Tab-separated table of C-alpha atoms in Angstrom:
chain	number	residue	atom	x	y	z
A	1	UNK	CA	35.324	27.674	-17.932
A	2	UNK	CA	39.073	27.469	-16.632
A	3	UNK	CA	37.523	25.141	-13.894
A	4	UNK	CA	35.692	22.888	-16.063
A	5	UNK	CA	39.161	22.440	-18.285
A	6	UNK	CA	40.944	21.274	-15.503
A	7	UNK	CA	38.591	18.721	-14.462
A	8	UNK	CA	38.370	17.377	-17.856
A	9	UNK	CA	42.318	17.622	-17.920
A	10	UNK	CA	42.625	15.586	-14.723
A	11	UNK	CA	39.750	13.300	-16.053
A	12	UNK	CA	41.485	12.305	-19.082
A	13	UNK	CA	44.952	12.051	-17.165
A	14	UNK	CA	43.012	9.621	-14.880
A	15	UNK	CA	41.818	7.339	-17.384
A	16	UNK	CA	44.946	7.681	-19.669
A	17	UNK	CA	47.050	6.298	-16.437
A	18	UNK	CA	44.783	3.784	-15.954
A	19	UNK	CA	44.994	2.425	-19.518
A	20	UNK	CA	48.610	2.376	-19.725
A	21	UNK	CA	50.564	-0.859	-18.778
A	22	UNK	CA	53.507	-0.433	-15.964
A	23	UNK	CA	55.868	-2.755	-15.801
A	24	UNK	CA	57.270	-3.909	-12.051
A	25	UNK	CA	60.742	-5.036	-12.980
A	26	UNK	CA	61.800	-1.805	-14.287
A	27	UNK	CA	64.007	-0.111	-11.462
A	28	UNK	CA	63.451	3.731	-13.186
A	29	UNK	CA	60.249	3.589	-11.281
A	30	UNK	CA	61.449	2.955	-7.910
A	31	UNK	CA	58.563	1.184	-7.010
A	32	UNK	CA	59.010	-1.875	-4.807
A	33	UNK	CA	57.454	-5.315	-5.453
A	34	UNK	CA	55.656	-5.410	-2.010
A	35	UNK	CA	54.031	-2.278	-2.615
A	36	UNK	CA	53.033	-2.987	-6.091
A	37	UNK	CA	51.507	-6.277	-5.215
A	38	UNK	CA	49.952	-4.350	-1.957
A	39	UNK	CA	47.965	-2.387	-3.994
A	40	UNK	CA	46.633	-5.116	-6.561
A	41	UNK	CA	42.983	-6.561	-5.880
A	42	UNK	CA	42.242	-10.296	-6.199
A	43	UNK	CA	39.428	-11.058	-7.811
A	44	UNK	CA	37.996	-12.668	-4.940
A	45	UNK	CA	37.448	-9.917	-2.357
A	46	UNK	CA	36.107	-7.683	-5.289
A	47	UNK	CA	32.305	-6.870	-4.317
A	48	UNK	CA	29.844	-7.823	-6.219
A	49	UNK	CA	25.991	-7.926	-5.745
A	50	UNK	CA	24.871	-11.280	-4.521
A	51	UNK	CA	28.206	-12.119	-3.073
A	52	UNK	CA	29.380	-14.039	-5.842
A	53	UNK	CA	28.410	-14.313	-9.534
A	54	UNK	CA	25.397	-17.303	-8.807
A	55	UNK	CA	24.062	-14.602	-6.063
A	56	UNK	CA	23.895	-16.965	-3.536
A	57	UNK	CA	24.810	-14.457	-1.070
A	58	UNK	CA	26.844	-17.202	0.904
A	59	UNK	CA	30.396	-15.627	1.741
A	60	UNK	CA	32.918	-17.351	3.613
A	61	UNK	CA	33.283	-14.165	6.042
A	62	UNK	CA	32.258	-14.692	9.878
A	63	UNK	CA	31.305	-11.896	12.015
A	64	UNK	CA	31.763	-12.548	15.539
A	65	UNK	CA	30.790	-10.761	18.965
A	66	UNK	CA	27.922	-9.836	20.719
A	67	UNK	CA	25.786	-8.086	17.795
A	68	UNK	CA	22.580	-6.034	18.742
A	69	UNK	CA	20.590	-3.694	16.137
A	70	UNK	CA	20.936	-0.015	17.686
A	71	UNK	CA	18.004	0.484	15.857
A	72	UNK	CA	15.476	-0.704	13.988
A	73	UNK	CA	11.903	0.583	11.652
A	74	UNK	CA	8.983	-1.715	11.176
A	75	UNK	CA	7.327	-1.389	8.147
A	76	UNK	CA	3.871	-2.249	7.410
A	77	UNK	CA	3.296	-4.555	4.366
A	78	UNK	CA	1.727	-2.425	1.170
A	79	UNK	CA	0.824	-3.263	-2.188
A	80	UNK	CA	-0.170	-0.636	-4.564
A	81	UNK	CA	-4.191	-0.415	-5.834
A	82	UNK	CA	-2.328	-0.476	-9.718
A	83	UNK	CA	-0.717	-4.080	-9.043
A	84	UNK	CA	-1.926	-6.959	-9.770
């Protein structure tokens, strides 16, 4: 019971901190610009399925080298006796 308290506790301080608004210019904090802009996410790198929101999956990303599966599984096509 004292367990499950303190995970709600934390739970609630979690979403309670991420609800409230902090402003960067206030030097109280002590928080840096660079840092605070660091740890912002652009909407552009932000995953999403499909790769972007027409699911295209075209990214601009290359991936270069010499790229071999380790491994790999064949499978063998199937379609269920209840499908039409």
């Amino acid at each position: 019971m004292h367990r499950r308290s303190r995970v709600l506790g934390l739970a609630f301080l979690m979403l309670f901190s991420l609800s409230t608004p902090v402003k960067v210019d206030d030097p109280t904090l002590g928080l840096d610009k660079a840092i605070v802009r660091s740890v912002q996410v652009e909407v552009d790198s932000w995953p999403m399925a499909g790769a972007n929101p027409e699911r295209t999956s075209w990214t601009p990303e290359e991936v270069r080298g010499n790229l071999h599966p380790l491994w790999f599984k064949p499978f063998e096509p199937y379609i269920s006796q209840k499908v039409q």
